């Protein structure tokens, strides 16, 4: 009997699938994708977005990129080019990635992929490859190649079991070149998220750290909700106005509120 994965396991044990079978996925799955698109919550509702499924079963693919994974399907998220658009795209796409993972579908972020514009006023922000994987879509968490929590988080007070579990989901998130640009500080039931200032590598990857932040932010919320917490990312104004030597403040995740049925 196959194991049924929950959301938390999907976040922490998912792996990027880079080899796919050239197989047609059932039409029912695409109906599920369409319905789930309507349920995805953005970070910024003021940024208009549009989804596009690309069928490359016959080898015809409009995407370009030196590191493009050959897959039967691709999903592109287009959005208005506004401040925060890349972070918002990462946040939305990661919800879709976890959804597909739970459906048994392999996925892989295409960080350097270039897609043609779909409609005026919107530009492609993020692309994933997806399909029936020719390799396992899960792995043991310890084999994920992530930095230890002690290197990524500073605890200003003792975190409980839930806080430490949410941190594991945050640091399990995929990032461009697996650089894990995020850093966290935990205080009074909140994770304050920071990102390393842009350096040479970040410039080479086209500023993908904003997408990386959005991906991690989605995983933080999804993991907390799995533990019956109502959460929100918010801006802590005292941190937003401060200058830090090597980090930029991103946002804060409040874990204090139990979910109300």
PDB file of N, CA and C in Angstrom, residues 87-141:
ATOM      1  N   UNK A  87       8.425  38.031  -5.766  1.00  0.00           N
ATOM      2  CA  UNK A  87       8.143  37.385  -4.484  1.00  0.00           C
ATOM      3  C   UNK A  87       6.730  36.809  -4.476  1.00  0.00           C
ATOM      4  N   UNK A  88       5.789  37.568  -5.004  1.00  0.00           N
ATOM      5  CA  UNK A  88       4.401  37.122  -5.090  1.00  0.00           C
ATOM      6  C   UNK A  88       4.293  35.883  -5.977  1.00  0.00           C
ATOM      7  N   UNK A  89       5.044  35.861  -7.077  1.00  0.00           N
ATOM      8  CA  UNK A  89       5.015  34.715  -8.000  1.00  0.00           C
ATOM      9  C   UNK A  89       5.556  33.456  -7.325  1.00  0.00           C
ATOM     10  N   UNK A  90       6.656  33.589  -6.592  1.00  0.00           N
ATOM     11  CA  UNK A  90       7.206  32.449  -5.874  1.00  0.00           C
ATOM     12  C   UNK A  90       6.223  31.915  -4.839  1.00  0.00           C
ATOM     13  N   UNK A  91       5.557  32.813  -4.157  1.00  0.00           N
ATOM     14  CA  UNK A  91       4.579  32.440  -3.127  1.00  0.00           C
ATOM     15  C   UNK A  91       3.419  31.669  -3.741  1.00  0.00           C
ATOM     16  N   UNK A  92       2.945  32.121  -4.883  1.00  0.00           N
ATOM     17  CA  UNK A  92       1.816  31.453  -5.537  1.00  0.00           C
ATOM     18  C   UNK A  92       2.227  30.128  -6.170  1.00  0.00           C
ATOM     19  N   UNK A  93       3.382  30.132  -6.840  1.00  0.00           N
ATOM     20  CA  UNK A  93       3.801  28.917  -7.530  1.00  0.00           C
ATOM     21  C   UNK A  93       4.118  27.789  -6.560  1.00  0.00           C
ATOM     22  N   UNK A  94       4.687  28.115  -5.389  1.00  0.00           N
ATOM     23  CA  UNK A  94       5.007  27.052  -4.441  1.00  0.00           C
ATOM     24  C   UNK A  94       3.743  26.358  -3.939  1.00  0.00           C
ATOM     25  N   UNK A  95       2.661  27.091  -3.805  1.00  0.00           N
ATOM     26  CA  UNK A  95       1.396  26.451  -3.431  1.00  0.00           C
ATOM     27  C   UNK A  95       0.981  25.435  -4.496  1.00  0.00           C
ATOM     28  N   UNK A  96       1.180  25.803  -5.756  1.00  0.00           N
ATOM     29  CA  UNK A  96       0.859  24.891  -6.846  1.00  0.00           C
ATOM     30  C   UNK A  96       1.806  23.684  -6.851  1.00  0.00           C
ATOM     31  N   UNK A  97       3.088  23.915  -6.591  1.00  0.00           N
ATOM     32  CA  UNK A  97       4.065  22.830  -6.570  1.00  0.00           C
ATOM     33  C   UNK A  97       3.709  21.795  -5.505  1.00  0.00           C
ATOM     34  N   UNK A  98       3.354  22.258  -4.313  1.00  0.00           N
ATOM     35  CA  UNK A  98       2.985  21.327  -3.248  1.00  0.00           C
ATOM     36  C   UNK A  98       1.698  20.595  -3.613  1.00  0.00           C
ATOM     37  N   UNK A  99       0.756  21.288  -4.234  1.00  0.00           N
ATOM     38  CA  UNK A  99      -0.484  20.657  -4.693  1.00  0.00           C
ATOM     39  C   UNK A  99      -0.181  19.535  -5.689  1.00  0.00           C
ATOM     40  N   UNK A 100       0.670  19.804  -6.670  1.00  0.00           N
ATOM     41  CA  UNK A 100       1.021  18.795  -7.664  1.00  0.00           C
ATOM     42  C   UNK A 100       1.782  17.629  -7.030  1.00  0.00           C
ATOM     43  N   UNK A 101       2.653  17.947  -6.097  1.00  0.00           N
ATOM     44  CA  UNK A 101       3.383  16.898  -5.393  1.00  0.00           C
ATOM     45  C   UNK A 101       2.427  15.947  -4.689  1.00  0.00           C
ATOM     46  N   UNK A 102       1.418  16.520  -4.044  1.00  0.00           N
ATOM     47  CA  UNK A 102       0.420  15.698  -3.353  1.00  0.00           C
ATOM     48  C   UNK A 102      -0.398  14.859  -4.336  1.00  0.00           C
ATOM     49  N   UNK A 103      -0.477  15.315  -5.580  1.00  0.00           N
ATOM     50  CA  UNK A 103      -1.218  14.577  -6.607  1.00  0.00           C
ATOM     51  C   UNK A 103      -0.343  13.504  -7.285  1.00  0.00           C
ATOM     52  N   UNK A 104       0.901  13.399  -6.860  1.00  0.00           N
ATOM     53  CA  UNK A 104       1.780  12.391  -7.440  1.00  0.00           C
ATOM     54  C   UNK A 104       2.536  12.856  -8.668  1.00  0.00           C
ATOM     55  N   UNK A 105       2.590  14.165  -8.888  1.00  0.00           N
ATOM     56  CA  UNK A 105       3.229  14.736 -10.075  1.00  0.00           C
ATOM     57  C   UNK A 105       4.600  15.305  -9.712  1.00  0.00           C
ATOM     58  N   UNK A 106       5.604  15.023 -10.527  1.00  0.00           N
ATOM     59  CA  UNK A 106       6.931  15.573 -10.321  1.00  0.00           C
ATOM     60  C   UNK A 106       7.012  17.012 -10.813  1.00  0.00           C
ATOM     61  N   UNK A 107       7.830  17.820 -10.148  1.00  0.00           N
ATOM     62  CA  UNK A 107       7.975  19.233 -10.511  1.00  0.00           C
ATOM     63  C   UNK A 107       9.435  19.666 -10.388  1.00  0.00           C
ATOM     64  N   UNK A 108       9.773  20.729 -11.121  1.00  0.00           N
ATOM     65  CA  UNK A 108      11.117  21.301 -11.027  1.00  0.00           C
ATOM     66  C   UNK A 108      11.069  22.765 -11.439  1.00  0.00           C
ATOM     67  N   UNK A 109      11.528  23.645 -10.565  1.00  0.00           N
ATOM     68  CA  UNK A 109      11.601  25.070 -10.908  1.00  0.00           C
ATOM     69  C   UNK A 109      12.629  25.289 -12.010  1.00  0.00           C
ATOM     70  N   UNK A 110      12.276  26.152 -12.960  1.00  0.00           N
ATOM     71  CA  UNK A 110      13.143  26.477 -14.089  1.00  0.00           C
ATOM     72  C   UNK A 110      13.632  27.921 -13.930  1.00  0.00           C
ATOM     73  N   UNK A 111      14.688  28.075 -13.140  1.00  0.00           N
ATOM     74  CA  UNK A 111      15.116  29.410 -12.757  1.00  0.00           C
ATOM     75  C   UNK A 111      15.561  30.303 -13.899  1.00  0.00           C
ATOM     76  N   UNK A 112      16.161  29.747 -14.934  1.00  0.00           N
ATOM     77  CA  UNK A 112      16.690  30.576 -16.015  1.00  0.00           C
ATOM     78  C   UNK A 112      15.837  30.505 -17.276  1.00  0.00           C
ATOM     79  N   UNK A 113      14.654  29.931 -17.178  1.00  0.00           N
ATOM     80  CA  UNK A 113      13.801  29.770 -18.364  1.00  0.00           C
ATOM     81  C   UNK A 113      13.216  31.109 -18.806  1.00  0.00           C
ATOM     82  N   UNK A 114      13.108  31.273 -20.102  1.00  0.00           N
ATOM     83  CA  UNK A 114      12.502  32.476 -20.678  1.00  0.00           C
ATOM     84  C   UNK A 114      11.275  32.051 -21.476  1.00  0.00           C
ATOM     85  N   UNK A 115      10.156  32.687 -21.186  1.00  0.00           N
ATOM     86  CA  UNK A 115       8.897  32.369 -21.863  1.00  0.00           C
ATOM     87  C   UNK A 115       8.373  33.617 -22.570  1.00  0.00           C
ATOM     88  N   UNK A 116       7.701  33.441 -23.692  1.00  0.00           N
ATOM     89  CA  UNK A 116       7.108  34.598 -24.375  1.00  0.00           C
ATOM     90  C   UNK A 116       5.956  35.168 -23.563  1.00  0.00           C
ATOM     91  N   UNK A 117       5.713  36.455 -23.741  1.00  0.00           N
ATOM     92  CA  UNK A 117       4.602  37.089 -23.032  1.00  0.00           C
ATOM     93  C   UNK A 117       3.285  36.527 -23.533  1.00  0.00           C
ATOM     94  N   UNK A 118       2.356  36.372 -22.597  1.00  0.00           N
ATOM     95  CA  UNK A 118       1.062  35.790 -22.920  1.00  0.00           C
ATOM     96  C   UNK A 118       0.033  36.854 -23.254  1.00  0.00           C
ATOM     97  N   UNK A 119       0.068  37.965 -22.521  1.00  0.00           N
ATOM     98  CA  UNK A 119      -0.888  39.048 -22.753  1.00  0.00           C
ATOM     99  C   UNK A 119      -0.246  40.380 -22.376  1.00  0.00           C
ATOM    100  N   UNK A 120      -0.694  41.480 -22.981  1.00  0.00           N
ATOM    101  CA  UNK A 120      -0.100  42.796 -22.703  1.00  0.00           C
ATOM    102  C   UNK A 120      -0.215  43.169 -21.224  1.00  0.00           C
ATOM    103  N   UNK A 121       0.827  43.795 -20.715  1.00  0.00           N
ATOM    104  CA  UNK A 121       0.803  44.258 -19.334  1.00  0.00           C
ATOM    105  C   UNK A 121       1.268  43.231 -18.323  1.00  0.00           C
ATOM    106  N   UNK A 122       1.545  42.000 -18.778  1.00  0.00           N
ATOM    107  CA  UNK A 122       2.024  40.959 -17.860  1.00  0.00           C
ATOM    108  C   UNK A 122       3.277  40.320 -18.450  1.00  0.00           C
ATOM    109  N   UNK A 123       4.191  39.944 -17.577  1.00  0.00           N
ATOM    110  CA  UNK A 123       5.415  39.297 -18.020  1.00  0.00           C
ATOM    111  C   UNK A 123       5.578  37.968 -17.287  1.00  0.00           C
ATOM    112  N   UNK A 124       6.212  36.984 -17.928  1.00  0.00           N
ATOM    113  CA  UNK A 124       6.438  35.706 -17.257  1.00  0.00           C
ATOM    114  C   UNK A 124       7.388  35.884 -16.080  1.00  0.00           C
ATOM    115  N   UNK A 125       6.958  35.443 -14.911  1.00  0.00           N
ATOM    116  CA  UNK A 125       7.757  35.610 -13.703  1.00  0.00           C
ATOM    117  C   UNK A 125       8.442  34.333 -13.259  1.00  0.00           C
ATOM    118  N   UNK A 126       7.783  33.184 -13.480  1.00  0.00           N
ATOM    119  CA  UNK A 126       8.315  31.944 -12.949  1.00  0.00           C
ATOM    120  C   UNK A 126       7.771  30.766 -13.752  1.00  0.00           C
ATOM    121  N   UNK A 127       8.613  29.731 -13.906  1.00  0.00           N
ATOM    122  CA  UNK A 127       8.257  28.556 -14.708  1.00  0.00           C
ATOM    123  C   UNK A 127       8.596  27.292 -13.925  1.00  0.00           C
ATOM    124  N   UNK A 128       7.721  26.301 -13.988  1.00  0.00           N
ATOM    125  CA  UNK A 128       8.077  24.972 -13.482  1.00  0.00           C
ATOM    126  C   UNK A 128       7.877  23.945 -14.601  1.00  0.00           C
ATOM    127  N   UNK A 129       8.691  22.913 -14.589  1.00  0.00           N
ATOM    128  CA  UNK A 129       8.461  21.731 -15.413  1.00  0.00           C
ATOM    129  C   UNK A 129       7.647  20.766 -14.570  1.00  0.00           C
ATOM    130  N   UNK A 130       6.743  20.015 -15.212  1.00  0.00           N
ATOM    131  CA  UNK A 130       6.004  19.019 -14.440  1.00  0.00           C
ATOM    132  C   UNK A 130       5.577  17.862 -15.333  1.00  0.00           C
ATOM    133  N   UNK A 131       5.265  16.754 -14.692  1.00  0.00           N
ATOM    134  CA  UNK A 131       4.839  15.567 -15.426  1.00  0.00           C
ATOM    135  C   UNK A 131       5.055  14.319 -14.600  1.00  0.00           C
ATOM    136  N   UNK A 132       4.950  13.188 -15.263  1.00  0.00           N
ATOM    137  CA  UNK A 132       5.180  11.902 -14.617  1.00  0.00           C
ATOM    138  C   UNK A 132       6.685  11.680 -14.529  1.00  0.00           C
ATOM    139  N   UNK A 133       7.218  11.746 -13.336  1.00  0.00           N
ATOM    140  CA  UNK A 133       8.660  11.685 -13.166  1.00  0.00           C
ATOM    141  C   UNK A 133       9.253  10.322 -13.456  1.00  0.00           C
ATOM    142  N   UNK A 134      10.475  10.340 -13.969  1.00  0.00           N
ATOM    143  CA  UNK A 134      11.222   9.110 -14.205  1.00  0.00           C
ATOM    144  C   UNK A 134      12.193   8.872 -13.052  1.00  0.00           C
ATOM    145  N   UNK A 135      11.948   9.540 -11.933  1.00  0.00           N
ATOM    146  CA  UNK A 135      12.715   9.383 -10.715  1.00  0.00           C
ATOM    147  C   UNK A 135      11.810   9.764  -9.549  1.00  0.00           C
ATOM    148  N   UNK A 136      12.179   9.368  -8.350  1.00  0.00           N
ATOM    149  CA  UNK A 136      11.336   9.579  -7.187  1.00  0.00           C
ATOM    150  C   UNK A 136      11.186  11.077  -6.903  1.00  0.00           C
ATOM    151  N   UNK A 137       9.967  11.513  -6.570  1.00  0.00           N
ATOM    152  CA  UNK A 137       9.736  12.916  -6.258  1.00  0.00           C
ATOM    153  C   UNK A 137       9.945  13.216  -4.778  1.00  0.00           C
ATOM    154  N   UNK A 138      10.286  12.204  -3.975  1.00  0.00           N
ATOM    155  CA  UNK A 138      10.555  12.396  -2.553  1.00  0.00           C
ATOM    156  C   UNK A 138      11.951  11.878  -2.211  1.00  0.00           C
ATOM    157  N   UNK A 139      12.491  12.389  -1.110  1.00  0.00           N
ATOM    158  CA  UNK A 139      13.763  11.900  -0.596  1.00  0.00           C
ATOM    159  C   UNK A 139      13.748  12.067   0.916  1.00  0.00           C
ATOM    160  N   UNK A 140      14.677  11.435   1.576  1.00  0.00           N
ATOM    161  CA  UNK A 140      14.794  11.632   3.015  1.00  0.00           C
ATOM    162  C   UNK A 140      15.232  13.064   3.276  1.00  0.00           C
ATOM    163  N   UNK A 141      14.636  13.662   4.298  1.00  0.00           N
ATOM    164  CA  UNK A 141      14.911  15.076   4.589  1.00  0.00           C
ATOM    165  C   UNK A 141      16.398  15.342   4.803  1.00  0.00           C
TER     166      UNK A 141
END
